[in-house]
Coordinates of C-alpha atoms and ligand atoms in Angstrom, one line a residue:
M1 CA 29.1 21.8 -19.4
A2 CA 28.8 19.2 -16.7
S3 CA 25.8 19.5 -14.5
A4 CA 26.4 20.7 -10.9
S5 CA 23.6 18.5 -9.3
T6 CA 24.8 15.9 -6.7
L7 CA 21.9 13.5 -7.8
P8 CA 23.1 10.0 -8.8
G9 CA 22.8 9.4 -12.5
P10 CA 19.4 7.9 -12.5
A11 CA 17.7 10.2 -10.3
L12 CA 19.1 12.8 -12.0
Q13 CA 17.7 11.8 -15.2
A14 CA 14.7 10.8 -13.7
S15 CA 14.1 14.5 -12.5
K16 CA 14.9 15.8 -16.2
A17 CA 12.7 13.6 -17.8
A18 CA 10.0 14.9 -15.6
L19 CA 10.7 18.3 -16.0
S20 CA 11.0 17.9 -19.8
A21 CA 7.6 16.0 -20.1
A22 CA 6.0 18.7 -18.2
L23 CA 7.5 21.4 -20.2
A24 CA 6.3 19.6 -23.5
E25 CA 3.0 19.1 -22.1
N26 CA 2.6 22.8 -21.0
H27 CA 4.1 23.7 -24.4
V28 CA 1.2 22.3 -26.5
K29 CA -1.3 23.3 -24.1
D30 CA -0.1 26.7 -23.8
P31 CA -2.1 29.1 -26.6
Q32 CA 1.0 31.6 -26.3
N33 CA 3.6 29.0 -26.6
E34 CA 1.7 27.4 -29.6
Q35 CA 2.1 30.6 -31.6
N36 CA 5.5 30.3 -30.8
G37 CA 5.8 26.5 -31.7
D38 CA 8.8 24.9 -33.3
E39 CA 7.1 25.3 -36.6
S40 CA 6.9 29.1 -36.9
L41 CA 10.5 29.4 -35.9
E42 CA 12.9 30.7 -38.8
P43 CA 16.2 28.7 -38.8
G44 CA 18.5 30.1 -36.1
E45 CA 15.6 31.8 -34.3
I46 CA 15.4 31.0 -30.8
D47 CA 11.9 29.9 -29.2
E48 CA 11.6 32.2 -26.1
V49 CA 9.8 30.4 -23.2
D50 CA 8.1 32.0 -20.3
M51 CA 10.0 30.1 -17.7
Q52 CA 8.0 31.3 -14.8
Q53 CA 4.6 30.5 -16.4
Q54 CA 6.1 26.9 -17.1
A55 CA 7.2 26.5 -13.7
E56 CA 3.6 27.8 -12.4
N57 CA 2.0 25.1 -14.6
I58 CA 4.0 22.2 -12.9
R59 CA 1.8 20.7 -10.1
T60 CA 3.7 17.6 -8.4
V61 CA 2.2 15.4 -6.1
F62 CA 3.5 17.6 -3.4
N63 CA 1.7 20.7 -4.7
D64 CA -1.8 18.6 -5.3
P65 CA -1.9 15.4 -4.1
Q66 CA -5.1 14.6 -6.1
N67 CA -4.5 16.6 -9.7
F68 CA -0.7 16.4 -10.2
N69 CA 0.5 16.7 -13.7
V70 CA 4.2 15.6 -13.4
K71 CA 5.0 12.1 -12.4
H72 CA 8.7 11.4 -11.6
P73 CA 9.8 8.4 -13.8
L74 CA 11.6 5.4 -12.8
F75 CA 14.7 4.2 -14.7
S76 CA 12.6 1.5 -15.6
A77 CA 9.0 0.1 -15.4
W78 CA 8.3 -2.9 -13.1
T79 CA 5.7 -5.3 -12.4
L80 CA 4.6 -6.8 -8.9
W81 CA 3.3 -10.4 -8.8
F82 CA 1.9 -12.2 -6.0
D83 CA 1.0 -15.7 -4.9
S84 CA -0.2 -17.3 -1.7
P85 CA -2.2 -20.4 -0.7
A86 CA -5.5 -18.6 -1.7
T87 CA -4.3 -17.8 -5.2
K88 CA -3.4 -21.8 -5.9
G89 CA -5.5 -23.1 -8.7
R90 CA -7.6 -20.2 -9.0
N91 CA -7.8 -17.6 -12.0
M92 CA -8.7 -14.2 -10.2
P93 CA -8.8 -15.1 -6.5
Q94 CA -9.6 -12.9 -3.4
T95 CA -6.1 -11.7 -2.3
P96 CA -5.3 -8.9 0.3
M97 CA -5.1 -6.7 -2.7
T98 CA -8.7 -6.1 -3.9
A99 CA -7.9 -2.5 -4.9
F100 CA -6.1 -4.3 -8.1
P101 CA -7.6 -6.2 -10.7
Q102 CA -5.2 -9.3 -11.6
T103 CA -4.2 -10.1 -14.8
P104 CA -4.8 -13.5 -16.4
L105 CA -1.2 -14.8 -17.4
A106 CA -2.2 -15.0 -20.9
Q107 CA -2.5 -11.5 -21.2
T108 CA 1.0 -10.7 -19.6
P109 CA 3.5 -9.1 -22.0
G110 CA 5.5 -11.9 -23.7
G111 CA 3.7 -14.9 -22.8
I112 CA 5.5 -17.7 -20.5
A113 CA 8.2 -20.2 -21.2
S114 CA 6.6 -23.3 -21.5
A115 CA 9.0 -25.0 -18.7
A116 CA 7.7 -22.2 -16.6
Q117 CA 3.8 -22.8 -17.1
G118 CA 3.3 -25.1 -14.3
W119 CA 5.2 -22.7 -11.7
M120 CA 3.7 -19.4 -12.8
E121 CA 0.1 -20.7 -12.9
D122 CA -0.6 -19.7 -9.2
I123 CA 1.5 -16.6 -9.6
K124 CA -0.7 -13.6 -10.3
R125 CA 0.3 -10.2 -11.8
V126 CA -0.9 -7.3 -9.7
I127 CA 0.3 -4.1 -11.5
S128 CA 2.9 -2.4 -13.7
F129 CA 4.2 0.9 -12.9
D130 CA 6.6 3.2 -14.1
S131 CA 6.8 6.4 -11.8
V132 CA 7.7 7.3 -8.2
E133 CA 3.9 8.2 -7.5
E134 CA 2.5 5.2 -8.6
F135 CA 5.1 3.0 -7.0
W136 CA 3.9 5.0 -3.5
G137 CA 0.2 4.6 -4.7
L138 CA 0.8 0.8 -4.9
Y139 CA 2.8 0.5 -1.8
N140 CA 0.3 2.4 0.3
N141 CA -2.5 -0.1 -1.0
I142 CA -1.2 -3.2 -0.5
V143 CA -0.8 -5.7 2.6
P144 CA 2.4 -5.5 4.1
P145 CA 4.6 -8.9 4.1
S146 CA 4.1 -8.9 8.2
N147 CA 0.4 -9.3 7.5
L148 CA 0.6 -11.9 4.6
P149 CA -0.8 -15.4 5.0
Q150 CA 2.0 -18.1 5.7
R151 CA 3.6 -19.1 2.2
A152 CA 2.7 -15.9 0.3
N153 CA 5.3 -14.2 -2.0
Y154 CA 5.6 -10.7 -3.6
Y155 CA 7.5 -10.4 -6.7
L156 CA 8.7 -7.1 -7.9
F157 CA 10.3 -7.7 -11.4
K158 CA 11.4 -5.5 -14.1
E159 CA 8.5 -5.3 -16.6
G160 CA 8.7 -8.1 -19.4
I161 CA 10.6 -10.3 -17.1
I162 CA 8.3 -13.2 -15.2
P163 CA 9.5 -14.3 -11.9
A164 CA 10.8 -17.5 -12.7
W165 CA 13.9 -19.4 -13.2
E166 CA 13.1 -20.0 -16.8
D167 CA 12.7 -16.2 -18.3
D168 CA 15.6 -15.4 -20.7
A169 CA 16.7 -12.7 -18.4
N170 CA 17.0 -15.1 -15.2
K171 CA 18.1 -18.4 -16.7
N172 CA 21.4 -17.8 -16.1
G173 CA 21.4 -15.9 -13.1
G174 CA 21.0 -16.5 -9.5
K175 CA 19.7 -14.8 -6.4
W176 CA 21.2 -13.0 -3.0
S177 CA 18.6 -14.1 -0.2
I178 CA 18.5 -13.8 3.5
Q179 CA 16.0 -16.0 5.8
L180 CA 14.9 -14.4 9.0
P181 CA 13.1 -15.9 11.9
K182 CA 9.6 -14.8 11.9
D183 CA 9.3 -14.1 15.9
K184 CA 12.3 -11.7 15.8
N185 CA 11.6 -10.1 12.7
R186 CA 7.9 -9.2 12.3
A187 CA 8.3 -5.7 13.3
N188 CA 11.3 -5.1 10.9
V189 CA 9.9 -7.3 7.9
D190 CA 8.2 -4.4 6.3
K191 CA 10.8 -2.1 6.4
M192 CA 13.2 -4.6 5.1
W193 CA 10.9 -5.0 2.2
L194 CA 10.4 -1.4 1.6
Y195 CA 14.2 -0.6 1.6
T196 CA 14.8 -3.5 -0.8
M197 CA 12.0 -2.2 -3.3
L198 CA 13.5 1.3 -3.0
A199 CA 16.8 0.1 -3.9
A200 CA 15.6 -1.9 -6.8
I201 CA 13.5 0.5 -8.2
G202 CA 16.1 3.5 -7.7
E203 CA 18.7 1.1 -9.2
T204 CA 21.2 1.5 -6.4
F205 CA 22.2 -2.6 -6.2
D206 CA 24.0 -2.5 -9.3
P207 CA 25.5 1.2 -9.8
I208 CA 26.5 0.3 -13.3
L209 CA 23.3 2.2 -14.6
A210 CA 24.6 5.6 -13.0
N211 CA 26.4 6.9 -16.1
A212 CA 23.6 5.8 -18.6
T213 CA 21.7 8.6 -20.1
P214 CA 18.8 8.9 -22.3
E215 CA 21.3 9.4 -25.3
N216 CA 23.3 6.2 -24.8
E217 CA 20.6 4.2 -23.1
E218 CA 20.6 1.5 -26.3
D219 CA 24.2 0.7 -25.7
A220 CA 24.2 1.3 -21.8
P221 CA 24.9 -1.8 -19.7
Q222 CA 22.3 -3.5 -18.4
S223 CA 21.5 -3.6 -15.0
M224 CA 22.1 -7.0 -13.1
I225 CA 18.6 -6.8 -11.1
T226 CA 15.8 -8.5 -12.5
G227 CA 13.7 -8.5 -9.3
V228 CA 13.3 -8.8 -5.5
I229 CA 11.2 -11.1 -3.6
V230 CA 9.8 -11.4 -0.4
S231 CA 8.5 -14.9 1.0
T232 CA 6.4 -15.6 4.1
R233 CA 6.8 -18.9 5.3
P234 CA 5.5 -20.8 8.6
Q235 CA 8.6 -19.8 10.7
F236 CA 10.6 -17.5 8.6
Y237 CA 10.6 -14.5 6.1
R238 CA 13.0 -14.5 3.2
L239 CA 14.0 -11.6 0.9
S240 CA 15.6 -12.2 -2.3
I241 CA 17.5 -10.3 -4.9
W242 CA 17.5 -11.8 -8.3
T243 CA 20.6 -11.4 -11.0
R244 CA 20.8 -11.8 -14.6
T245 CA 24.2 -13.9 -14.4
A246 CA 25.8 -15.8 -11.9
P247 CA 29.8 -16.4 -11.4
Q248 CA 30.6 -20.0 -12.4
S249 CA 33.8 -20.2 -10.1
T250 CA 35.7 -20.8 -13.2
G251 CA 38.8 -18.6 -12.3
T252 CA 38.6 -16.7 -15.6
D253 CA 39.3 -13.0 -15.4
D254 CA 35.7 -12.3 -16.8
D255 CA 34.3 -14.7 -14.0
N256 CA 36.5 -13.1 -11.4
E257 CA 35.2 -9.5 -12.4
L258 CA 31.4 -10.8 -12.7
R259 CA 32.2 -12.3 -9.2
E260 CA 33.2 -9.0 -7.8
R261 CA 29.8 -7.2 -9.3
V262 CA 27.9 -9.6 -7.7
E263 CA 29.4 -9.5 -4.2
A264 CA 29.1 -5.9 -4.6
I265 CA 25.4 -6.3 -4.6
G266 CA 25.2 -8.7 -2.0
R267 CA 27.4 -6.3 0.3
H268 CA 24.9 -3.3 -0.7
F269 CA 21.8 -5.5 0.2
K270 CA 23.4 -6.3 3.7
V271 CA 25.0 -3.2 4.7
N272 CA 23.1 -0.4 3.1
V273 CA 19.7 -1.7 2.6
L274 CA 19.0 -4.0 5.4
G275 CA 21.5 -2.2 7.9
Y276 CA 24.0 -5.0 9.3
A277 CA 27.4 -4.4 9.8
G278 CA 29.8 -5.5 6.8
N279 CA 31.5 -8.2 9.1
A280 CA 28.3 -9.3 11.2
K281 CA 27.4 -13.0 11.1
L282 CA 24.0 -13.5 11.1
Q283 CA 23.8 -17.3 11.1
A284 CA 21.3 -18.6 13.7
P285 CA 18.7 -20.8 14.3
L286 CA 16.1 -20.5 11.3
A287 CA 18.2 -17.5 10.0
T288 CA 21.0 -17.4 6.9
E289 CA 23.6 -15.3 6.2
V290 CA 23.1 -13.0 3.3
E291 CA 24.1 -15.5 0.4
F292 CA 24.3 -16.0 -3.3
L293 CA 23.1 -19.1 -5.2
S294 CA 22.8 -19.5 -8.9
H295 CA 19.4 -20.7 -9.9
K296 CA 21.1 -23.8 -11.6
D297 CA 21.9 -24.6 -8.0
S298 CA 18.7 -23.7 -6.5
D299 CA 17.3 -26.0 -9.0
K300 CA 19.3 -28.9 -8.0
K301 CA 18.1 -28.3 -4.4
G302 CA 21.4 -27.4 -3.1
K303 CA 23.3 -30.5 -4.0
N304 CA 27.3 -29.4 -4.6
A305 CA 25.8 -25.8 -4.7
K306 CA 28.4 -23.1 -4.6
K307 CA 27.2 -20.6 -2.2
I308 CA 28.7 -17.2 -1.9
V309 CA 28.3 -15.5 1.3
V310 CA 28.8 -11.9 2.2
Ligands
LIG1 P1 10.5 -21.7 -3.3 O1 9.3 -21.3 -3.1 O2 11.4 -20.4 -4.2 O3 11.5 -22.3 -1.7 O4 10.5 -22.7 -4.3 P2 11.0 -22.3 -0.8 O5 10.6 -21.2 0.2 O6 12.4 -23.1 -0.1 O7 10.0 -23.8 -0.6 P3 8.5 -23.7 -0.4 O8 8.3 -25.4 -0.6 O9 8.6 -23.4 1.3 O10 7.7 -22.8 -0.9 C1 10.0 -24.1 -3.7 C2 10.0 -25.0 -5.3 O11 9.1 -24.3 -6.2 C3 11.2 -25.1 -5.9 O12 12.0 -26.2 -5.4 C4 11.0 -25.6 -7.3 O13 10.4 -26.8 -7.1 C5 9.7 -24.7 -7.3 N1 10.3 -23.3 -8.0 C6 10.6 -22.1 -7.3 N2 11.2 -21.1 -8.0 C7 11.7 -20.0 -8.1 C8 10.8 -21.9 -9.6 C9 10.8 -21.1 -10.7 O14 11.2 -20.0 -11.0 N3 10.4 -21.9 -11.8 C10 9.9 -23.4 -11.5 N4 9.7 -24.2 -12.5 N5 9.9 -23.9 -10.2 C11 10.2 -23.1 -9.4

């Protein structure tokens, strides 16, 4: 029977998974349920569950902020990375995130493509998380972009993908980005970054995952998004969304389809995440439109670069 829930697919799966996890945990811990465990059931016999007791055992962060036993899983696990002038050339630097020990790169999953070694030297892995609660725990304990030093970056990437063009997940991709003058956006940048992160971890940029279920996860199409970045520069902030692939302007049907998918991400970013009108012209001194560039074009430093603007 179709679900009556109006939650989008990933959120629905997340809430179902949280409930199943909690129920499974309670099932093991509850001696009454242990007696009625699956092993003791005859074929065809139904395992009767005391729903009320199980519901009473569930403690979410809303019931008990210190001692909750249910976390709300995200569709994907994510890793936060950080660099700033203070991290350059140092292994375990004093960063604004002293609450989190930083992992030397040698210990990061998957290692690093050698071409990215130099680039990744100064970028420190802060923490990985895979639940809503852990995300807010992290968010509430790190310095917001408006208070970061100049030339610092937060990189929030799917776990297992390093924030480098050279990673397999990024090498054929590109980025949407917007540059915002610092003086006019100091008060907005923290919210813009929060909403960008929420759209990333909530998987709303590329709705292709909305129909993915745990059963078809293996065959489900991959989200186009690999990570999001906020950068502080002397005169502006930059927010970026990295994608797995980038259209090539070849005019083929596949490329046109890819371009539509990539453009939808840019429009969602501009309108729903950053709150601009779809037809707003944003370019001003030190500001840019919401624009897309493939990493290969970024690497060429913009020479003959084919930008897409929404
Ligand atoms: P940047 O920090 O993304 O651009 O890249 P920005 O902010 O315009 O420049 P900045 O000088 O103000 O920081 C800066 C430079 O870092 C690029 O020109 C590359 O040389 C290098 N670089 C950036 N990225 C994202 C990568 C990467 O993924 N891999 C490698 N190898 N180098 C990179």
